[in-house]
Coordinates of C-alpha atoms in Angstrom, one line a residue:
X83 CA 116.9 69.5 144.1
X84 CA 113.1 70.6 143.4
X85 CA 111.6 69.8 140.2
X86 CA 109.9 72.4 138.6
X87 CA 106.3 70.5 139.4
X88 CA 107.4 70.1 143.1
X89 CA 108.3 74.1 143.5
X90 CA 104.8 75.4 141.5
X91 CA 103.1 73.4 144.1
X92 CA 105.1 74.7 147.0
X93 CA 104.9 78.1 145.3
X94 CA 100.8 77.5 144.9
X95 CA 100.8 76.4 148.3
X96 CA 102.4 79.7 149.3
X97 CA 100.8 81.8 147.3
X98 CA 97.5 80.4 148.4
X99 CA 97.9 81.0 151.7
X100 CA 98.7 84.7 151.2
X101 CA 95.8 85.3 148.4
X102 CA 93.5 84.4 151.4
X103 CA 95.2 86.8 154.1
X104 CA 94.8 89.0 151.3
X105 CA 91.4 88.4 150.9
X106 CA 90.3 89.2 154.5
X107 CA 92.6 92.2 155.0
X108 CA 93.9 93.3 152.1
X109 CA 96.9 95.9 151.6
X110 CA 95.6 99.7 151.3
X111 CA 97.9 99.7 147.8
X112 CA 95.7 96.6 146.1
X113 CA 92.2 98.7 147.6
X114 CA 91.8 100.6 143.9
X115 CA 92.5 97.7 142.0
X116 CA 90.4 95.1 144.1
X117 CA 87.3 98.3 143.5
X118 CA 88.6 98.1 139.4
X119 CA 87.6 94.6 139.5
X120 CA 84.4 95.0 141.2
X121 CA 83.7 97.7 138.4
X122 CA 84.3 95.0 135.7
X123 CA 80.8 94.0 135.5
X124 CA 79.2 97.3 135.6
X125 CA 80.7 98.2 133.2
X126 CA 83.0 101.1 133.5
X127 CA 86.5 98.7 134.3
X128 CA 87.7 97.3 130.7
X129 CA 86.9 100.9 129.2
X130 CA 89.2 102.3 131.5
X131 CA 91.9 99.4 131.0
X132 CA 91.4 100.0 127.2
X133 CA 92.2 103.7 127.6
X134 CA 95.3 103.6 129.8
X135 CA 96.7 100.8 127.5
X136 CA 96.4 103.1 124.8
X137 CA 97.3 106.4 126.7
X138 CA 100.7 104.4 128.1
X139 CA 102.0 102.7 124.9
X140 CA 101.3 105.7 122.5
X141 CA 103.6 107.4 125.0
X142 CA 105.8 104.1 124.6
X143 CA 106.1 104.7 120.8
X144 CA 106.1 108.7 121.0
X145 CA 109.4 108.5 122.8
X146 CA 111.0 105.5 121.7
X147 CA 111.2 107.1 118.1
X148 CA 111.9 110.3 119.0
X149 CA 114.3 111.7 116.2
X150 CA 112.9 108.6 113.7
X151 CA 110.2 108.6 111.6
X152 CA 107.4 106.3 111.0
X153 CA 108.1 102.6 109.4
X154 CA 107.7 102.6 105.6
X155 CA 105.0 100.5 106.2
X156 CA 102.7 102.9 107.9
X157 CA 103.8 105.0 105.3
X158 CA 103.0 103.0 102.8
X159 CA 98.9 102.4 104.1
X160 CA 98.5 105.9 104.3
X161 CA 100.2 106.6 100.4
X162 CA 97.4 103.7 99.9
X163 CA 94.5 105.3 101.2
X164 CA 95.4 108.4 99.7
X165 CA 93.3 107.4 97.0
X166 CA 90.1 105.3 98.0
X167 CA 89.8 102.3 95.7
X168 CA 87.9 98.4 95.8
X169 CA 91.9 97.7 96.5
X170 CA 95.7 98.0 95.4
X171 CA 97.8 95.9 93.6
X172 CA 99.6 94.9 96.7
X173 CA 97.2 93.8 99.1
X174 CA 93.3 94.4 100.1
X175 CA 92.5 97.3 100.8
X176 CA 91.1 97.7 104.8
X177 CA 94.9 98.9 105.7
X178 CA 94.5 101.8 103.2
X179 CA 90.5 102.5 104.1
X180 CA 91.8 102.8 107.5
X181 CA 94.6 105.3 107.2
X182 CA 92.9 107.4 105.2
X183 CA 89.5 107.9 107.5
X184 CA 92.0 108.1 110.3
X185 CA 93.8 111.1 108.7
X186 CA 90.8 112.6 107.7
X187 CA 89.8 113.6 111.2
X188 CA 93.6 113.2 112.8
X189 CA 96.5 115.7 111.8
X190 CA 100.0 114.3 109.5
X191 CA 102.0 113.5 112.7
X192 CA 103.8 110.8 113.4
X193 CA 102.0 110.9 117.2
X194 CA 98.6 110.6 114.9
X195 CA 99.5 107.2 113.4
X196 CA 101.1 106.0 116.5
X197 CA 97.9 106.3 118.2
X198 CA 96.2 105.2 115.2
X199 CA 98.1 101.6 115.6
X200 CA 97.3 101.3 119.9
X201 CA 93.5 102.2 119.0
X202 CA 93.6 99.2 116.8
X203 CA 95.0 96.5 119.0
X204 CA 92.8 98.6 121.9
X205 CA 89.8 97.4 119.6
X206 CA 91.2 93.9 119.0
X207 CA 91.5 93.6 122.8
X208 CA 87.6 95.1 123.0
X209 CA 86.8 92.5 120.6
X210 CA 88.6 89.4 122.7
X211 CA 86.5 90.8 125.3
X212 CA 83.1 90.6 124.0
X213 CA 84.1 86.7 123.4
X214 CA 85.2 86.2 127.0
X215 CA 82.1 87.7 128.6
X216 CA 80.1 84.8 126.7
X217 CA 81.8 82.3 129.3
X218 CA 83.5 84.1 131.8
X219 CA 82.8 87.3 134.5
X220 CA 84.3 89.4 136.9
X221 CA 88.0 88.7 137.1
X222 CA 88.4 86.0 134.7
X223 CA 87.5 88.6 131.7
X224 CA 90.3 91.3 133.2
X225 CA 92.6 87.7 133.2
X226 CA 91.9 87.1 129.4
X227 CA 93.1 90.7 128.7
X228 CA 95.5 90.9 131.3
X229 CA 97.2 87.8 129.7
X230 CA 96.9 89.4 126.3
X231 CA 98.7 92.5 127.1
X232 CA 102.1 90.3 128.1
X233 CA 102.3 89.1 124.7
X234 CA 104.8 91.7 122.1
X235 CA 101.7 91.5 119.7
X236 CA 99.9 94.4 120.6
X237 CA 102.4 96.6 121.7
X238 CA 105.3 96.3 119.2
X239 CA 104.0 94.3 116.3
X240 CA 101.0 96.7 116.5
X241 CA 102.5 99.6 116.4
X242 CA 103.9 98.8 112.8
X243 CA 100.0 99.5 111.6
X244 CA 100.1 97.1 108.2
X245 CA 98.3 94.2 106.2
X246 CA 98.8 91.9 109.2
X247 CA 98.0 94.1 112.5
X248 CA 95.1 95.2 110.8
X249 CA 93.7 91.5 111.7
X250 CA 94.3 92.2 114.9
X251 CA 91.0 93.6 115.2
X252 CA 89.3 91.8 112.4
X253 CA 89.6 88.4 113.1
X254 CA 88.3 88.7 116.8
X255 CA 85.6 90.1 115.3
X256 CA 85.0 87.8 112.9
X257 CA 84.9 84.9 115.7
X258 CA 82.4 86.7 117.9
X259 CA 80.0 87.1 115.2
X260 CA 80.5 83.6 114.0
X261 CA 79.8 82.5 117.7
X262 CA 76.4 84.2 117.7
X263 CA 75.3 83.2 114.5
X264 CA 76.4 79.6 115.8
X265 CA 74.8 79.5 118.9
X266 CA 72.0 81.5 117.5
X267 CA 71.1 79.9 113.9
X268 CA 67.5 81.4 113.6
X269 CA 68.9 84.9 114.3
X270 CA 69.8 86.4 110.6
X271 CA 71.6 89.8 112.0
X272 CA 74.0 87.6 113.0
X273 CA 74.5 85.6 110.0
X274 CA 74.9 88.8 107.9
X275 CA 77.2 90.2 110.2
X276 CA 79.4 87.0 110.6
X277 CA 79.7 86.8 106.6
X278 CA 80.1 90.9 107.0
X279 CA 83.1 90.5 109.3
X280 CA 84.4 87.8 107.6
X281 CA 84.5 89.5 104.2
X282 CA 86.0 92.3 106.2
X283 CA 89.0 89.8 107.3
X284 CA 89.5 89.0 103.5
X285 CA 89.8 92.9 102.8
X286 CA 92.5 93.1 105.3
X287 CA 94.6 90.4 103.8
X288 CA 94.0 87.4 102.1
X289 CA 95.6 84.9 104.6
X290 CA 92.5 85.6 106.3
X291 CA 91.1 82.5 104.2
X292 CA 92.4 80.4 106.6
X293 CA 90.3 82.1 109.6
X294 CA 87.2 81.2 107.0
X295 CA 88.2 77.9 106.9
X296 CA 88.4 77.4 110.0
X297 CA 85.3 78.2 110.4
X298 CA 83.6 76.1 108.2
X299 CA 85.9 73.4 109.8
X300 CA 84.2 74.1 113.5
X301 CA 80.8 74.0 112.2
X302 CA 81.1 70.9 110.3
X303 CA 83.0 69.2 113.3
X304 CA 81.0 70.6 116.1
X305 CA 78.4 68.2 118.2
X306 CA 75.9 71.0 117.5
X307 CA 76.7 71.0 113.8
X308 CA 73.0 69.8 112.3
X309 CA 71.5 72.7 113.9
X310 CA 73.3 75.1 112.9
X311 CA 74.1 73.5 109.0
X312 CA 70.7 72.7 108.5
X313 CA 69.2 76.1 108.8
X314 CA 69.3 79.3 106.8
X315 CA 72.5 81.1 109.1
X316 CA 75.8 79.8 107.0
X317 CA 73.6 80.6 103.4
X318 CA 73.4 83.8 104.3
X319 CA 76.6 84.5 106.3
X320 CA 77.9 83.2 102.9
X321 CA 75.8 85.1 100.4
X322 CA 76.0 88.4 103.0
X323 CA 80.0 88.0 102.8
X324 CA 79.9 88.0 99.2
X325 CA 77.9 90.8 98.7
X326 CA 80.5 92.8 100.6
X327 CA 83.2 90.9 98.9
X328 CA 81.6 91.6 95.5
X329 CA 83.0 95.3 94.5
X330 CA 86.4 93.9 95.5
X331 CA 86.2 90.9 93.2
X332 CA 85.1 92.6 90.0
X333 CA 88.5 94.8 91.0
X334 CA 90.7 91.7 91.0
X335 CA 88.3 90.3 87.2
X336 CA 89.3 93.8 86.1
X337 CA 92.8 94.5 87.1
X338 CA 94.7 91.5 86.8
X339 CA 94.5 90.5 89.9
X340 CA 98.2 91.9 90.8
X341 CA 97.7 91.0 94.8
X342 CA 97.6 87.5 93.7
X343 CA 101.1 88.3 92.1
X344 CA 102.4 89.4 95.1
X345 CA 101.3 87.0 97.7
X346 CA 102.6 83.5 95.0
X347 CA 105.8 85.4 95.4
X348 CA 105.9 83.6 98.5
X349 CA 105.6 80.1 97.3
X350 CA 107.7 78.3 95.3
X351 CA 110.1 76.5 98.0
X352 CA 111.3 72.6 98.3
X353 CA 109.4 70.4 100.8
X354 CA 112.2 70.6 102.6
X355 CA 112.7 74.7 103.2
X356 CA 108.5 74.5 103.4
X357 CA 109.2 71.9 106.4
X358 CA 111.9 74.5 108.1
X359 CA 109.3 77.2 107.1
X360 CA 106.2 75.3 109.3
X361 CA 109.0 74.2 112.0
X362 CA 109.6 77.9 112.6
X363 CA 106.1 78.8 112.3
X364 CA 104.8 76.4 115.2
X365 CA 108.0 77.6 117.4
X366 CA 107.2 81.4 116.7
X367 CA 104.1 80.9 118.1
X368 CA 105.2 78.7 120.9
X369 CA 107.6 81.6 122.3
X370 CA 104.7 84.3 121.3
X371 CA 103.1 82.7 124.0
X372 CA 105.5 81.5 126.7
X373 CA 105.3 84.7 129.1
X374 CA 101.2 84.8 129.2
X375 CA 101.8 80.8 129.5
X376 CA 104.5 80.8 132.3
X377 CA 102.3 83.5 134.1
X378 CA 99.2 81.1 134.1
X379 CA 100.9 78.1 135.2
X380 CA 101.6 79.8 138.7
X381 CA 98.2 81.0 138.7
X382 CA 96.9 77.7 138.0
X383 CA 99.4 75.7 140.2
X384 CA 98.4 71.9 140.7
X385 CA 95.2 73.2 139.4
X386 CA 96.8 72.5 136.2
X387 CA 96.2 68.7 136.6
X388 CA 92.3 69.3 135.9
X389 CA 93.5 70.8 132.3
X390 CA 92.6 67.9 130.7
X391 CA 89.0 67.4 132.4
X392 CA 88.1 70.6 132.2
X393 CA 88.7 70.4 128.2
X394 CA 86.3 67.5 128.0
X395 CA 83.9 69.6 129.8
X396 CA 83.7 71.9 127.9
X397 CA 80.8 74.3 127.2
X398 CA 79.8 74.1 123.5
X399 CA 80.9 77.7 122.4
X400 CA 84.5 77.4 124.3
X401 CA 84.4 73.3 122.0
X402 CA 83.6 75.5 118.8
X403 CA 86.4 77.9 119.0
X404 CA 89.1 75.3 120.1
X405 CA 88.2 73.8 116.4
X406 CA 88.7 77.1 115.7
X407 CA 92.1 77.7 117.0
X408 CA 93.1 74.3 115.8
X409 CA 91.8 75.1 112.1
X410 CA 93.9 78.7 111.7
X411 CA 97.1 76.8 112.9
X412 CA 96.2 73.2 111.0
X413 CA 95.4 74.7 107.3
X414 CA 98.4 77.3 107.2
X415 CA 100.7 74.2 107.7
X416 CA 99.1 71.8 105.2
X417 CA 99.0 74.6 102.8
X418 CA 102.7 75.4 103.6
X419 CA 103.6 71.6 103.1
X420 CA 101.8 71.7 99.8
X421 CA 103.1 74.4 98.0
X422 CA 106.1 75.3 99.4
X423 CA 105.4 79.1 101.1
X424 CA 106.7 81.1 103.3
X425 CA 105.1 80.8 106.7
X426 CA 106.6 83.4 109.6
X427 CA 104.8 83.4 112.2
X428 CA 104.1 87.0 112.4
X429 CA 101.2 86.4 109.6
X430 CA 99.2 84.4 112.6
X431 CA 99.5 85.6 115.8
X432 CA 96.4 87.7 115.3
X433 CA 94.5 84.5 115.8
X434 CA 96.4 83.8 119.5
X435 CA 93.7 85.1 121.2
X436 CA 91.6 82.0 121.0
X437 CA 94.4 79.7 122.9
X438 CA 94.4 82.0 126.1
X439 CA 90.5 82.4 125.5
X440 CA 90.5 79.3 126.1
X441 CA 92.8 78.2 128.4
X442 CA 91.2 81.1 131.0
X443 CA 87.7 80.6 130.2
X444 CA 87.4 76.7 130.2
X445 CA 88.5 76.1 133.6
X446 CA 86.3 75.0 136.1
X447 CA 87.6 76.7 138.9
X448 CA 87.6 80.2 140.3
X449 CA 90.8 82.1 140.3
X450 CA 91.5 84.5 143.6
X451 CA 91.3 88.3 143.6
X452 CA 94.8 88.1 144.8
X453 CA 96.2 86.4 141.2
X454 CA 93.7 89.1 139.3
X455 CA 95.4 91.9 141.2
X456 CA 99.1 90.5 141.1
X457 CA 98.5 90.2 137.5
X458 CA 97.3 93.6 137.0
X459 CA 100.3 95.0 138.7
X460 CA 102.4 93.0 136.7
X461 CA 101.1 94.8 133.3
X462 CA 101.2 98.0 135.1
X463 CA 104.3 97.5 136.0
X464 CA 105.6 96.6 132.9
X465 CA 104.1 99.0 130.8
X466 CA 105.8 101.6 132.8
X467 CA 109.0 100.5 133.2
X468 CA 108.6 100.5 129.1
X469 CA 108.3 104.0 129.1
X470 CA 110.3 105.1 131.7
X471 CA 113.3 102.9 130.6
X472 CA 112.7 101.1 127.7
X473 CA 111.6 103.9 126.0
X474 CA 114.5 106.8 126.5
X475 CA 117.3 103.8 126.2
X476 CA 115.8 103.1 122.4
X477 CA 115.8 106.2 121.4
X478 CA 119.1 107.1 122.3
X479 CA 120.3 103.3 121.1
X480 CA 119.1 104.0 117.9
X481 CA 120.4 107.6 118.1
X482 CA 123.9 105.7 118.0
X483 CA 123.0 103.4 115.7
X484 CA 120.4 104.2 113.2
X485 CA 117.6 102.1 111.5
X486 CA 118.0 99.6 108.3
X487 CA 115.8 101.4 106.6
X488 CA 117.4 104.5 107.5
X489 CA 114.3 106.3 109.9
X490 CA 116.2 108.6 111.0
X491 CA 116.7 110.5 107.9
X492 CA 113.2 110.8 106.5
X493 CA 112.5 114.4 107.8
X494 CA 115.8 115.7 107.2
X495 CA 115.5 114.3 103.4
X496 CA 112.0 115.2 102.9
X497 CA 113.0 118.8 104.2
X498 CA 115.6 119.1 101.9
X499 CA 114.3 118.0 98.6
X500 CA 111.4 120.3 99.3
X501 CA 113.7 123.4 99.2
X502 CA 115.8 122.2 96.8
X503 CA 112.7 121.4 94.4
X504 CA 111.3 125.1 95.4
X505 CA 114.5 126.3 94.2
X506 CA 115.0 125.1 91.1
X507 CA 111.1 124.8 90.2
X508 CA 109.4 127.6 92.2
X509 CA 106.4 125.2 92.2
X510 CA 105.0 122.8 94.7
X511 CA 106.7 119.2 94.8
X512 CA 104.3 117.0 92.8
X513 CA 105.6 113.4 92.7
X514 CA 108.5 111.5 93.7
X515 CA 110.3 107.9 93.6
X516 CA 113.5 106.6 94.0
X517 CA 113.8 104.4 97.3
X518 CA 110.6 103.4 98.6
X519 CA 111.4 104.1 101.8
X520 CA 112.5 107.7 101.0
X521 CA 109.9 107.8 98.6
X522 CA 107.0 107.4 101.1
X523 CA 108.6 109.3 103.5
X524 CA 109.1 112.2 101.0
X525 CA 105.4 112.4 100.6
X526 CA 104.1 112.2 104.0
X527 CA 107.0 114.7 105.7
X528 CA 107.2 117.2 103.1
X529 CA 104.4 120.0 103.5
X530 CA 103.8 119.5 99.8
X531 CA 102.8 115.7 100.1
X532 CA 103.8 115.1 96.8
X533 CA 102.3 111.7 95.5
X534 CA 104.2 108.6 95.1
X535 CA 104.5 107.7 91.6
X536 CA 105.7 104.2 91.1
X537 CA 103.0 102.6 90.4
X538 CA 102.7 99.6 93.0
X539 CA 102.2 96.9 90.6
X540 CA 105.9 97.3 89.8
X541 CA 107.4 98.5 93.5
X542 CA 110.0 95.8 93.9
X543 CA 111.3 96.7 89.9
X544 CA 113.1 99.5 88.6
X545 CA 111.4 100.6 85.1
X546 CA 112.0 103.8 84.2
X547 CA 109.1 106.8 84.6
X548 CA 107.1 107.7 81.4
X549 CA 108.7 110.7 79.6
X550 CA 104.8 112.1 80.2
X551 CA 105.4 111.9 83.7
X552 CA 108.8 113.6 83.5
X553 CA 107.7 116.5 82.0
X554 CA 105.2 117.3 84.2
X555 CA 107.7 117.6 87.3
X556 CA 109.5 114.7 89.2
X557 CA 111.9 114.0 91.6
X558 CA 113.5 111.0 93.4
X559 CA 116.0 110.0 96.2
X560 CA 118.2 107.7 96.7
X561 CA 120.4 106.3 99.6
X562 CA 124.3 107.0 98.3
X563 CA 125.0 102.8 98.7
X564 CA 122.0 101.7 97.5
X565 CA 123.7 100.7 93.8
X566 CA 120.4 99.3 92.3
X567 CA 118.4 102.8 92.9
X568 CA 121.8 104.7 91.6
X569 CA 122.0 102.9 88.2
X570 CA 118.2 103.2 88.3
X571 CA 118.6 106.8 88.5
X572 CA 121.6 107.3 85.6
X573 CA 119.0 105.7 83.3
X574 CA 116.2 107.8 83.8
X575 CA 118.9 111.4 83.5
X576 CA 118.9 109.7 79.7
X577 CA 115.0 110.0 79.6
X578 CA 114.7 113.7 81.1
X579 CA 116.0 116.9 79.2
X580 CA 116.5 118.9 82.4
X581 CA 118.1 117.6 85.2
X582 CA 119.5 118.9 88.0
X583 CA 121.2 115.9 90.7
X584 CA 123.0 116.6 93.3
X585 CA 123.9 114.9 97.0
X586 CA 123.5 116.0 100.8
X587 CA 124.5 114.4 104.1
X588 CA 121.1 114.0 105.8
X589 CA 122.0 114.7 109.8
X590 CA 119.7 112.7 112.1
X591 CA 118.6 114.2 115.5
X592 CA 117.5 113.4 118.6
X593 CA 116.1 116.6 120.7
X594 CA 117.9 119.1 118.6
X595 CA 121.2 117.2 119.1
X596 CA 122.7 116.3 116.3
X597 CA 123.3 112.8 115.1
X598 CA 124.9 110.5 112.7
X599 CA 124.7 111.2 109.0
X600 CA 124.1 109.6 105.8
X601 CA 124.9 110.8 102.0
X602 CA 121.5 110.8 99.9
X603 CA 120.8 111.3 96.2
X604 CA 118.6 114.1 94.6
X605 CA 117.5 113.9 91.6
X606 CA 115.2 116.7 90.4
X607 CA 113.2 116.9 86.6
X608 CA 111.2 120.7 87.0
X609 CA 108.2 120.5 85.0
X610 CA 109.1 121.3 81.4
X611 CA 107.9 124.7 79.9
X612 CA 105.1 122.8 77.6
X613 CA 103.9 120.9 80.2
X614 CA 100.7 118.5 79.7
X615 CA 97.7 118.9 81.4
X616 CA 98.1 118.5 85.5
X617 CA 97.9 114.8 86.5
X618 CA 95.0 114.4 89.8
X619 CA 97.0 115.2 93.3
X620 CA 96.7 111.6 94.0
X621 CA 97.4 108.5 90.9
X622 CA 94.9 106.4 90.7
X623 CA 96.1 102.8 91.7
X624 CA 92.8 101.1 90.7
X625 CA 93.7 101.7 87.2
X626 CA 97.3 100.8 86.9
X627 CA 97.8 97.6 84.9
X628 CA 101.1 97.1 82.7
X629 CA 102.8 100.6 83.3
X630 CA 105.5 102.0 84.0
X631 CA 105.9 105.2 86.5

């Protein structure tokens, strides 16, 4: 029997012999892609990859959630960024930022923020790019995105557009400016605008530290390090970063610095869970990668064997972001170990770009048209097999089956506590709570947009809303087996004076065909006939501290 080493040699052997038929006479089907990558360094090729990458997987997610809406958590940037603040007592506030100047020029659909999500990871891709093209050209650079685009990161974990895809973007960024300042010390612009992107990282979510880190760790370990810590650059990145950083600060000095409550949430566990927790981590990551990795050890072949010399050789950019790499994997793990937190591996695969960054663009050898081409069909293929199969078959899976969070139900809920609320109050909806979930979804499918009013300093508790608040008009919504949020609700019928509750059986829907149902809560306060002065369209989360909603 072959071992696996024996059959990728015969396999290179093979495949070598055909990548050089192929290169004298190639097939009239590889033609347009063989002229694509010609095109790559004039310019017009990875603009056109970007485009169709977002163009095919916005059609992914359009109809593989046909009949769903949105997850909460896309929900939830855009309640954030409904009101623009120096950030939210959840997390920073990029995520928000985002949503909001997205929405401003793009319509409330569900298509909107779908695209919204692929334009991000199209921009994170971009931003690998700009890296590659410091060491690499022609088909190498399509390889380095090529190899990207078989990884689940920026198709499905980007599509659920939160506090950790929104690094997606940010931390490539980050690393290219870094890399210029680096190899460029005497050049300021690109001091300020690596201490520019990396405050931007930090406004995405704080676990960005660790991609800071990491870079201090690369300049103090790099062979070039006098040069570059000597001079003015990393006193200005730093002082440039702060600056930026600054209005955010004096928001955490000011507010109580609630994000910091949420992310220590995570800590807390034995040395022996936090071992587990770092076990998982490193394995996450590990399978994040296998399909790019198994796809480049045919490339490669025997080639393989030069990994190792290659690695020692080593241009000095490709050496600092390998300490790079290293750093955003090492410090998450020691800090893990330390305090006991949490550690999935979803919170770092922004930063995986650097590993096939690196494996591509520090070898010595060229890699064949033919393996470029093969590769690009491979994607291609893929991504339409994704929407011509994939797509339809999770749509009508889910049909079948629903979503935890219930998906399905959001229009059909919003819908009906809209006309419900117009009955009873002949007003426009104003706020709701109840169920987050329902909650956000309540406010971004009903064509009142009501605002969410728990305050999100106290999301994951169930204190009852101010009697203020009650007055002025309020509603909520409940899933019928979601006990905590039903007792939650029998409280605050104590608080109110007029109540009306009632239930419904929310009908899901695929295409106009009915679907499978679930039995939801109302429960609706009309605003009172002394009612206080209107509250602002949008609460102001900057200012919540120790309330109540």
């Amino acid at each position: 029997m072959l071992s696996f080493g024996s059959f990728t040699v015969l396999s290179f052997i093979s495949f070598s012999a055909t990548a050089a038929a192929s290169e004298k006479d190639p097939a009239r089907w590889r033609r347009p892609l063989i002229k694509w990558l010609e095109g790559i360094e004039t310019g017009w090729s990875i603009p056109v990859l970007l485009v169709l990458f977002v163009a095919i997987w916005t059609s992914y997610l359009v109809i593989a959630y046909l009949g769903a809406g949105l997850h909460p958590d896309v929900i939830e940037t855009w309640t954030l960024g409904r009101h623009i603040a120096w950030g939210y007592p959840k997390h920073p506030p990029l995520m928000g930022w985002i949503t909001r100047g997205w929405t401003t020029v793009f319509p409330l659909t569900d298509w909107s923020l779908q695209l919204m999500a692929m334009v991000n990871a199209a921009v994170a891709l971009w931003a690998v790019d700009l890296i590659a093209r410091r060491f690499v050209r022609g088909e190498k650079r399509a390889m380095v995105l090529l190899l990207l685009m078989l990884l689940p990161v920026y198709q499905f974990h980007a599509q659920r557009f939160n506090a950790n895809t929104v690094l997606l973007a940010v931390w490539p960024l980050a690393t290219y400016c870094f890399l210029r300042a680096f190899e460029a010390p005497r050049q300021l612009g690109w001091a300020i605008a690596a201490g520019a992107a990396c405050a931007l990282a930090m406004l995405g979510k704080y676990y960005s530290i660790f991609l800071v880190a990491s870079f201090v760790f690369a300049s103090v370990l790099h062979p070039d390090r006098r040069r570059y810590l000597l001079s003015a650059s990393p006193w200005v990145s730093a002082l440039a970063g702060m600056l930026m950083l600054g209005p955010h600060l004096h928001w955490l000095a000011t507010t109580g610095a609630t994000p910091f409550d949420y992310a220590l949430a995570h800590a807390g566990a034995d040395h022996v869970a936090a071992l587990w927790e770092v076990s998982y981590f490193i394995m996450g990551l590990i399978a994040a990668l296998a399909i790019p990795a198994v796809t480049w050890v045919f490339i490669a072949g025997p080639r393989l064997a030069q990994l190792p010399a290659d690695f020692r050789a080593m241009n000095p950019g490709l050496r600092l972001l390998l300490l790079v790499a290293i750093g955003t994997i090492l410090f998450p793990v020691i800090v893990s170990l330390a305090i006991g937190t949490d550690l999935p591996s979803l919170w770092a695969v922004q930063g995986l770009f650097l590993f096939v960054v690196l494996i591509v663009c520090a070898t010595s050898y060229p890699i064949e048209r033919f393996y470029a081409v093969n590769l690009a069909v491979m994607v291609a293929g893929i991504a339409v097999l994704a929407v011509v199969g994939g797509a339809p078959i999770h749509a009508l899976y889910r049909s079948a089956y629903g979503y935890e969070e219930g998906r399905d139900f959001y229009h059909a809920a919003a819908t009906e506590l809209t006309a419900r609320w117009r009955d009873v109050a002949g007003t426009p909806l104003a706020a709701v709570s109840g169920d987050d979930a329902l909650a956000f979804a309540a406010a971004f499918y009903s064509p009142d947009h009501p605002r969410y009013a728990r305050p999100f300093a106290y999301q994951y508790t169930w204190g009852l809303p101010r009697k203020t608040t009650l007055d002025r008009g309020w509603a909520a919504l409940c899933f019928a087996d979601q006990t905590d949020c039903l007792s939650w609700m029998a409280r605050t019928t104590l608080r109110a004076t007029d109540v009306f509750r009632s239930e419904f059986d929310a009908q899901a829907t695929l295409l106009g065909r009915p679907g499978r149902t679930r039995r939801v809560v109302m429960l609706i306060v009309p605003p009172s006939r002394e009612t206080p002065p209107a509250q602002p369209e949008v609460e102001d989360f900057s200012s919540i501290r120790r309330t109540r909603d």
